[in-house]
Amino acid sequence: MKNDINDMPEPFGRVTHTADEWVMARIVQKFGGTSVGDVDRIKNVALKVKAEVDRGNEVAVVLSAMSGETNRLVDLVSQMAPLYDAREYDVVVATGEQVTVGLLALALQDLGVSARSWLGWQIAIETDDVHGKARIENIVADELVKRMASGEVPVVAGFQGVAPNHRITTLGRGGSDTSAVALAAAVGADRCDIYTDVDGVYTTDPRIVSKARKIDRITYEEMLEMASLGAKVLQTRAVEMAMKTGQRIQVLSSFEDKPGTLVVDEDEIVEKELVSGIAYSRDEAKITLVRVSDKPGVAAAIFGPLSDANVNVDMIVQNRSVGGDATDMTFTVAQDDLDRAVETIENLSADIGYEKLLSDANVVKVSVVGVGMRSHAGVAQRMFAALAEKGINIQVISTSEIKVSVLIDEEYTELALRALHTAYGLDAT
Ligand code: ASP
Ligand code: MG
């Protein structure tokens, strides 16, 4: 059963039904590490689950490990074997979620709610065999659906699954978001509520821009850009999965009782903002090759070996000096990859032939994101003007259908975010 968005029960707060026109919904609730950080918080989670059950909804829950626990387990593995066997890493780090699902099942039973814990292999959540960052391939949902219909709440361990050869796998850090979305899609949930320690997705980082606003609705595509550009509320893979399956997500706080941000399909958003949000990433570094000889095959000679060395190149600009036989080539890589990238290029210097290599890690990528851009000109221009007015120099520009990114000196991060937030009319009033 799929409900129209306007028929959603609280906490969406759109339409409130009277008791006789009640529409039952199937809901997956996911709680992150801070929400299950200790016994009292798990009891609080149990109350949130009970509230949904009491509204007459069918509920399944997905949990993370207690906050800090997965880090602790990863550290134990590294102490035991710095070059660990990924299969045994998964056996160890998957245990954090086993603890929280058992505890929540107990807390629910204590409140008179029928509940049962489930580990990945018991369901089964079938994944590939890429240990440490496995992908979910299938979820056998029939038994869970049956139990939900009978009023039982399955409490499912996030972050884990089972490989074809029956060994335990984990999905990569932050993977329980993906578990929740995949489970929601598998059981045909009307909503996947992701409870976390923030109350939604913001127009930009509220710690930097005090006038940042909570976004009521954002599209999958925008959320994907925001997530991969550094807004850390949702794992990127979870958003991809939601977009692919059309699973509606809500991001909301487990500590406050109010609606969060809905992540939905574009046609569920009537008023499309030109720019929905401004993301930034400090994890960038810039490399410039000065006076590369301008001949066919140069780009391939540079970027081929970088990709072989597992260096992901993001923004690229090439600029040929007029009438010259040489070109300057600037590109960005993740900060952690900078040394590897520089080394790779220096080893190639004889083949490529450039005058010198400059690198700079003090850069930040700032991006404005919005599906409204598709149908409106002038978005980039407004960005350039706002930055120019603050005297901020743009080093590299890149664009896609729904975003414009610029690379600037890291020192101007705050100034740029504030100026852009105002320029696009996003400031809270
Ligand atoms: N507990 C896992 C982690 O810390 C999965 C998650 O929290 O999403 O990465
Ligand atoms: Mg998380």
CSV table of N, CA, C and O in Angstrom, one decimal, residues 62-141:
chain,number,residue,atom,x,y,z
A,62,VAL,N,15.7,-0.2,12.2
A,62,VAL,CA,17.0,-0.6,11.8
A,62,VAL,C,17.9,0.3,12.7
A,62,VAL,O,17.7,1.5,13.0
A,63,LEU,N,19.0,-0.4,13.3
A,63,LEU,CA,19.8,0.4,14.3
A,63,LEU,C,21.3,0.3,13.8
A,63,LEU,O,21.8,-0.6,13.2
A,64,SER,N,22.0,1.4,14.3
A,64,SER,CA,23.5,1.4,14.3
A,64,SER,C,24.0,0.9,15.6
A,64,SER,O,23.2,0.6,16.5
A,65,ALA,N,25.3,0.8,15.7
A,65,ALA,CA,25.9,0.5,17.0
A,65,ALA,C,25.9,1.7,17.9
A,65,ALA,O,25.7,2.8,17.4
A,66,MET,N,26.1,1.5,19.2
A,66,MET,CA,26.2,2.7,20.0
A,66,MET,C,27.4,3.6,19.5
A,66,MET,O,28.4,3.1,19.0
A,67,SER,N,27.2,4.9,19.7
A,67,SER,CA,28.2,5.8,19.1
A,67,SER,C,29.6,5.5,19.7
A,67,SER,O,29.7,5.3,20.9
A,68,GLY,N,30.6,5.5,18.8
A,68,GLY,CA,31.9,5.3,19.2
A,68,GLY,C,32.3,3.8,19.2
A,68,GLY,O,33.5,3.4,19.1
A,69,GLU,N,31.3,2.9,19.2
A,69,GLU,CA,31.5,1.5,19.3
A,69,GLU,C,32.2,0.9,18.1
A,69,GLU,O,33.2,0.2,18.2
A,70,THR,N,31.7,1.3,16.9
A,70,THR,CA,32.3,0.8,15.7
A,70,THR,C,33.8,1.2,15.6
A,70,THR,O,34.7,0.5,15.2
A,71,ASN,N,34.1,2.5,15.9
A,71,ASN,CA,35.5,3.0,16.0
A,71,ASN,C,36.3,2.1,16.9
A,71,ASN,O,37.4,1.7,16.6
A,72,ARG,N,35.7,1.8,18.0
A,72,ARG,CA,36.5,1.0,19.0
A,72,ARG,C,36.8,-0.4,18.4
A,72,ARG,O,37.9,-0.9,18.6
A,73,LEU,N,35.8,-1.0,17.7
A,73,LEU,CA,36.0,-2.3,17.2
A,73,LEU,C,37.1,-2.3,16.0
A,73,LEU,O,37.9,-3.2,15.9
A,74,VAL,N,37.0,-1.2,15.2
A,74,VAL,CA,37.9,-1.1,14.1
A,74,VAL,C,39.3,-1.0,14.7
A,74,VAL,O,40.3,-1.6,14.2
A,75,ASP,N,39.5,-0.2,15.8
A,75,ASP,CA,40.8,-0.1,16.4
A,75,ASP,C,41.3,-1.4,17.0
A,75,ASP,O,42.5,-1.7,16.9
A,76,LEU,N,40.4,-2.2,17.6
A,76,LEU,CA,40.9,-3.5,18.1
A,76,LEU,C,41.4,-4.3,16.9
A,76,LEU,O,42.5,-5.0,17.1
A,77,VAL,N,40.7,-4.3,15.8
A,77,VAL,CA,41.2,-5.1,14.7
A,77,VAL,C,42.6,-4.6,14.2
A,77,VAL,O,43.5,-5.4,14.0
A,78,SER,N,42.7,-3.3,14.1
A,78,SER,CA,44.0,-2.8,13.7
A,78,SER,C,45.2,-3.1,14.7
A,78,SER,O,46.3,-3.4,14.3
A,79,GLN,N,44.8,-3.1,16.0
A,79,GLN,CA,45.8,-3.5,16.9
A,79,GLN,C,46.3,-5.0,16.8
A,79,GLN,O,47.4,-5.3,16.9
A,80,MET,N,45.3,-5.8,16.4
A,80,MET,CA,45.6,-7.2,16.3
A,80,MET,C,46.3,-7.5,15.0
A,80,MET,O,47.3,-8.3,15.0
A,81,ALA,N,45.9,-6.8,13.9
A,81,ALA,CA,46.6,-7.1,12.7
A,81,ALA,C,46.4,-5.9,11.8
A,81,ALA,O,45.4,-5.7,11.2
A,82,PRO,N,47.5,-5.1,11.7
A,82,PRO,CA,47.4,-3.9,10.9
A,82,PRO,C,47.0,-4.2,9.4
A,82,PRO,O,46.3,-3.4,8.8
A,83,LEU,N,47.5,-5.3,8.9
A,83,LEU,CA,47.1,-5.7,7.5
A,83,LEU,C,46.0,-6.8,7.6
A,83,LEU,O,46.3,-7.9,7.3
A,84,TYR,N,44.9,-6.4,8.1
A,84,TYR,CA,43.9,-7.4,8.5
A,84,TYR,C,43.2,-8.1,7.3
A,84,TYR,O,43.1,-7.5,6.2
A,85,ASP,N,42.7,-9.3,7.6
A,85,ASP,CA,41.9,-10.0,6.7
A,85,ASP,C,40.5,-9.4,6.7
A,85,ASP,O,39.9,-9.4,7.8
A,86,ALA,N,40.0,-8.9,5.6
A,86,ALA,CA,38.7,-8.2,5.6
A,86,ALA,C,37.6,-9.0,6.1
A,86,ALA,O,36.6,-8.5,6.6
A,87,ARG,N,37.6,-10.3,5.9
A,87,ARG,CA,36.5,-11.2,6.3
A,87,ARG,C,36.4,-11.2,7.9
A,87,ARG,O,35.3,-11.2,8.4
A,88,GLU,N,37.6,-11.2,8.5
A,88,GLU,CA,37.6,-11.2,10.0
A,88,GLU,C,37.3,-9.8,10.5
A,88,GLU,O,36.6,-9.6,11.6
A,89,TYR,N,37.7,-8.8,9.8
A,89,TYR,CA,37.3,-7.4,10.2
A,89,TYR,C,35.8,-7.3,10.3
A,89,TYR,O,35.2,-6.8,11.2
A,90,ASP,N,35.1,-7.8,9.2
A,90,ASP,CA,33.7,-7.8,9.2
A,90,ASP,C,33.0,-8.6,10.4
A,90,ASP,O,32.1,-8.1,11.0
A,91,VAL,N,33.6,-9.7,10.7
A,91,VAL,CA,33.1,-10.5,11.9
A,91,VAL,C,33.2,-9.6,13.1
A,91,VAL,O,32.2,-9.6,13.9
A,92,VAL,N,34.2,-8.9,13.3
A,92,VAL,CA,34.4,-8.1,14.5
A,92,VAL,C,33.5,-6.8,14.5
A,92,VAL,O,32.8,-6.6,15.4
A,93,VAL,N,33.6,-6.1,13.4
A,93,VAL,CA,33.0,-4.7,13.5
A,93,VAL,C,31.4,-4.9,13.4
A,93,VAL,O,30.7,-3.9,13.8
A,94,ALA,N,30.9,-6.0,12.9
A,94,ALA,CA,29.5,-6.2,12.8
A,94,ALA,C,28.9,-6.4,14.2
A,94,ALA,O,27.6,-6.4,14.3
A,95,THR,N,29.7,-6.6,15.2
A,95,THR,CA,29.1,-7.0,16.5
A,95,THR,C,28.4,-5.8,17.2
A,95,THR,O,27.5,-6.0,18.0
A,96,GLY,N,28.8,-4.6,16.9
A,96,GLY,CA,28.2,-3.4,17.6
A,96,GLY,C,26.7,-3.4,17.4
A,96,GLY,O,26.0,-3.1,18.4
A,97,GLU,N,26.3,-3.7,16.2
A,97,GLU,CA,24.8,-3.7,16.0
A,97,GLU,C,24.1,-4.8,16.6
A,97,GLU,O,22.9,-4.8,16.9
A,98,GLN,N,24.8,-5.9,16.9
A,98,GLN,CA,24.1,-7.1,17.5
A,98,GLN,C,23.7,-6.7,18.9
A,98,GLN,O,22.7,-7.1,19.4
A,99,VAL,N,24.5,-5.9,19.6
A,99,VAL,CA,24.2,-5.4,20.9
A,99,VAL,C,23.0,-4.5,21.0
A,99,VAL,O,22.1,-4.7,21.7
A,100,THR,N,23.0,-3.5,20.1
A,100,THR,CA,21.9,-2.6,20.2
A,100,THR,C,20.5,-3.2,19.8
A,100,THR,O,19.5,-2.9,20.4
A,101,VAL,N,20.5,-4.1,18.8
A,101,VAL,CA,19.2,-4.7,18.4
A,101,VAL,C,18.6,-5.5,19.5
A,101,VAL,O,17.4,-5.5,19.8
A,102,GLY,N,19.5,-6.3,20.2
A,102,GLY,CA,19.0,-7.1,21.3
A,102,GLY,C,18.5,-6.2,22.4
A,102,GLY,O,17.4,-6.5,23.0
A,103,LEU,N,19.2,-5.1,22.7
A,103,LEU,CA,18.8,-4.3,23.8
A,103,LEU,C,17.5,-3.6,23.5
A,103,LEU,O,16.6,-3.5,24.3
A,104,LEU,N,17.3,-3.1,22.2
A,104,LEU,CA,16.1,-2.5,21.9
A,104,LEU,C,14.9,-3.4,21.9
A,104,LEU,O,13.8,-3.1,22.4
A,105,ALA,N,15.1,-4.7,21.4
A,105,ALA,CA,14.0,-5.7,21.5
A,105,ALA,C,13.6,-5.8,23.0
A,105,ALA,O,12.4,-5.9,23.2
A,106,LEU,N,14.5,-5.9,23.9
A,106,LEU,CA,14.2,-6.0,25.3
A,106,LEU,C,13.4,-4.8,25.8
A,106,LEU,O,12.4,-4.9,26.5
A,107,ALA,N,13.9,-3.6,25.4
A,107,ALA,CA,13.2,-2.4,25.8
A,107,ALA,C,11.8,-2.3,25.3
A,107,ALA,O,10.8,-1.9,26.0
A,108,LEU,N,11.6,-2.8,24.1
A,108,LEU,CA,10.2,-2.8,23.5
A,108,LEU,C,9.3,-3.8,24.2
A,108,LEU,O,8.2,-3.5,24.6
A,109,GLN,N,9.8,-4.9,24.5
A,109,GLN,CA,9.1,-6.0,25.2
A,109,GLN,C,8.7,-5.4,26.6
A,109,GLN,O,7.5,-5.6,27.0
A,110,ASP,N,9.6,-4.7,27.2
A,110,ASP,CA,9.3,-4.1,28.5
A,110,ASP,C,8.1,-3.1,28.4
A,110,ASP,O,7.4,-2.9,29.4
A,111,LEU,N,7.9,-2.5,27.3
A,111,LEU,CA,6.8,-1.6,27.1
A,111,LEU,C,5.6,-2.3,26.6
A,111,LEU,O,4.6,-1.6,26.2
A,112,GLY,N,5.6,-3.6,26.5
A,112,GLY,CA,4.5,-4.3,26.0
A,112,GLY,C,4.4,-4.4,24.5
A,112,GLY,O,3.3,-4.8,23.9
A,113,VAL,N,5.4,-4.0,23.8
A,113,VAL,CA,5.4,-4.1,22.3
A,113,VAL,C,6.1,-5.4,21.9
A,113,VAL,O,7.2,-5.7,22.4
A,114,SER,N,5.4,-6.2,21.1
A,114,SER,CA,6.0,-7.4,20.6
A,114,SER,C,7.2,-7.1,19.7
A,114,SER,O,7.0,-6.4,18.7
A,115,ALA,N,8.4,-7.6,19.9
A,115,ALA,CA,9.5,-7.3,19.2
A,115,ALA,C,10.5,-8.4,19.1
A,115,ALA,O,10.6,-9.2,20.0
A,116,ARG,N,11.3,-8.5,18.0
A,116,ARG,CA,12.3,-9.5,17.8
A,116,ARG,C,13.5,-9.0,17.1
A,116,ARG,O,13.3,-8.3,16.1
A,117,SER,N,14.7,-9.3,17.5
A,117,SER,CA,15.9,-8.8,16.9
A,117,SER,C,16.2,-9.7,15.7
A,117,SER,O,15.9,-10.9,15.7
A,118,TRP,N,16.9,-9.1,14.7
A,118,TRP,CA,17.3,-9.8,13.5
A,118,TRP,C,18.7,-9.4,13.0
A,118,TRP,O,19.0,-8.2,12.9
A,119,LEU,N,19.6,-10.3,12.9
A,119,LEU,CA,20.9,-10.0,12.3
A,119,LEU,C,20.8,-10.1,10.8
A,119,LEU,O,19.9,-10.8,10.3
A,120,GLY,N,21.8,-9.6,10.1
A,120,GLY,CA,21.7,-9.6,8.6
A,120,GLY,C,21.5,-11.0,8.0
A,120,GLY,O,20.7,-11.2,7.1
A,121,TRP,N,22.3,-12.0,8.5
A,121,TRP,CA,22.2,-13.3,7.9
A,121,TRP,C,20.9,-14.0,8.2
A,121,TRP,O,20.5,-14.9,7.5
A,122,GLN,N,20.3,-13.6,9.3
A,122,GLN,CA,19.0,-14.3,9.7
A,122,GLN,C,17.9,-13.9,8.8
A,122,GLN,O,16.9,-14.7,8.6
A,123,ILE,N,18.0,-12.7,8.1
A,123,ILE,CA,16.8,-12.2,7.4
A,123,ILE,C,16.6,-12.9,6.0
A,123,ILE,O,15.4,-13.4,5.8
A,124,ALA,N,17.4,-13.1,5.0
A,124,ALA,CA,18.8,-12.6,5.0
A,124,ALA,C,18.9,-11.3,4.2
A,124,ALA,O,18.2,-11.1,3.2
A,125,ILE,N,19.9,-10.5,4.6
A,125,ILE,CA,20.2,-9.3,3.8
A,125,ILE,C,21.4,-9.8,2.9
A,125,ILE,O,22.6,-9.8,3.4
A,126,GLU,N,21.2,-10.1,1.7
A,126,GLU,CA,22.2,-10.7,0.8
A,126,GLU,C,23.0,-9.6,0.2
A,126,GLU,O,22.5,-8.7,-0.4
A,127,THR,N,24.4,-9.8,0.3
A,127,THR,CA,25.3,-8.8,-0.3
A,127,THR,C,26.2,-9.5,-1.3
A,127,THR,O,26.3,-10.7,-1.3
A,128,ASP,N,27.1,-8.7,-1.9
A,128,ASP,CA,28.2,-9.3,-2.7
A,128,ASP,C,29.3,-9.7,-1.6
A,128,ASP,O,29.1,-9.5,-0.4
A,129,ASP,N,30.4,-10.1,-2.1
A,129,ASP,CA,31.5,-10.5,-1.2
A,129,ASP,C,32.6,-9.5,-1.0
A,129,ASP,O,33.7,-9.9,-0.6
A,130,VAL,N,32.3,-8.3,-1.3
A,130,VAL,CA,33.4,-7.2,-1.1
A,130,VAL,C,33.4,-6.9,0.4
A,130,VAL,O,32.7,-5.9,0.8
A,131,HIS,N,34.1,-7.6,1.2
A,131,HIS,CA,34.1,-7.4,2.6
A,131,HIS,C,34.6,-6.0,3.0
A,131,HIS,O,35.5,-5.5,2.3
A,132,GLY,N,34.0,-5.4,4.0
A,132,GLY,CA,34.3,-4.1,4.4
A,132,GLY,C,33.5,-3.0,3.7
A,132,GLY,O,33.3,-1.9,4.2
A,133,LYS,N,33.1,-3.2,2.5
A,133,LYS,CA,32.2,-2.3,1.8
A,133,LYS,C,31.3,-3.0,0.8
A,133,LYS,O,31.2,-2.7,-0.4
A,134,ALA,N,30.6,-4.0,1.3
A,134,ALA,CA,29.7,-4.8,0.5
A,134,ALA,C,28.5,-4.1,0.0
A,134,ALA,O,28.1,-3.1,0.7
A,135,ARG,N,27.9,-4.5,-1.1
A,135,ARG,CA,26.7,-3.9,-1.6
A,135,ARG,C,25.5,-4.9,-1.4
A,135,ARG,O,25.7,-6.1,-1.6
A,136,ILE,N,24.4,-4.3,-1.0
A,136,ILE,CA,23.2,-5.2,-0.8
A,136,ILE,C,22.7,-5.6,-2.2
A,136,ILE,O,22.5,-4.7,-3.1
A,137,GLU,N,22.5,-6.9,-2.4
A,137,GLU,CA,21.9,-7.3,-3.7
A,137,GLU,C,20.5,-7.8,-3.6
A,137,GLU,O,19.7,-7.6,-4.5
A,138,ASN,N,20.1,-8.2,-2.4
A,138,ASN,CA,18.7,-8.7,-2.3
A,138,ASN,C,18.4,-8.8,-0.8
A,138,ASN,O,19.2,-9.1,0.0
A,139,ILE,N,17.1,-8.6,-0.5
A,139,ILE,CA,16.6,-8.8,0.9
A,139,ILE,C,15.4,-9.7,0.8
A,139,ILE,O,14.5,-9.4,0.1
A,140,VAL,N,15.5,-10.8,1.6
A,140,VAL,CA,14.4,-11.7,1.6
A,140,VAL,C,13.4,-11.2,2.7
A,140,VAL,O,13.6,-11.4,3.9
A,141,ALA,N,12.3,-10.6,2.2
A,141,ALA,CA,11.5,-9.8,3.2
A,141,ALA,C,10.2,-10.5,3.6
A,141,ALA,O,9.6,-10.0,4.6
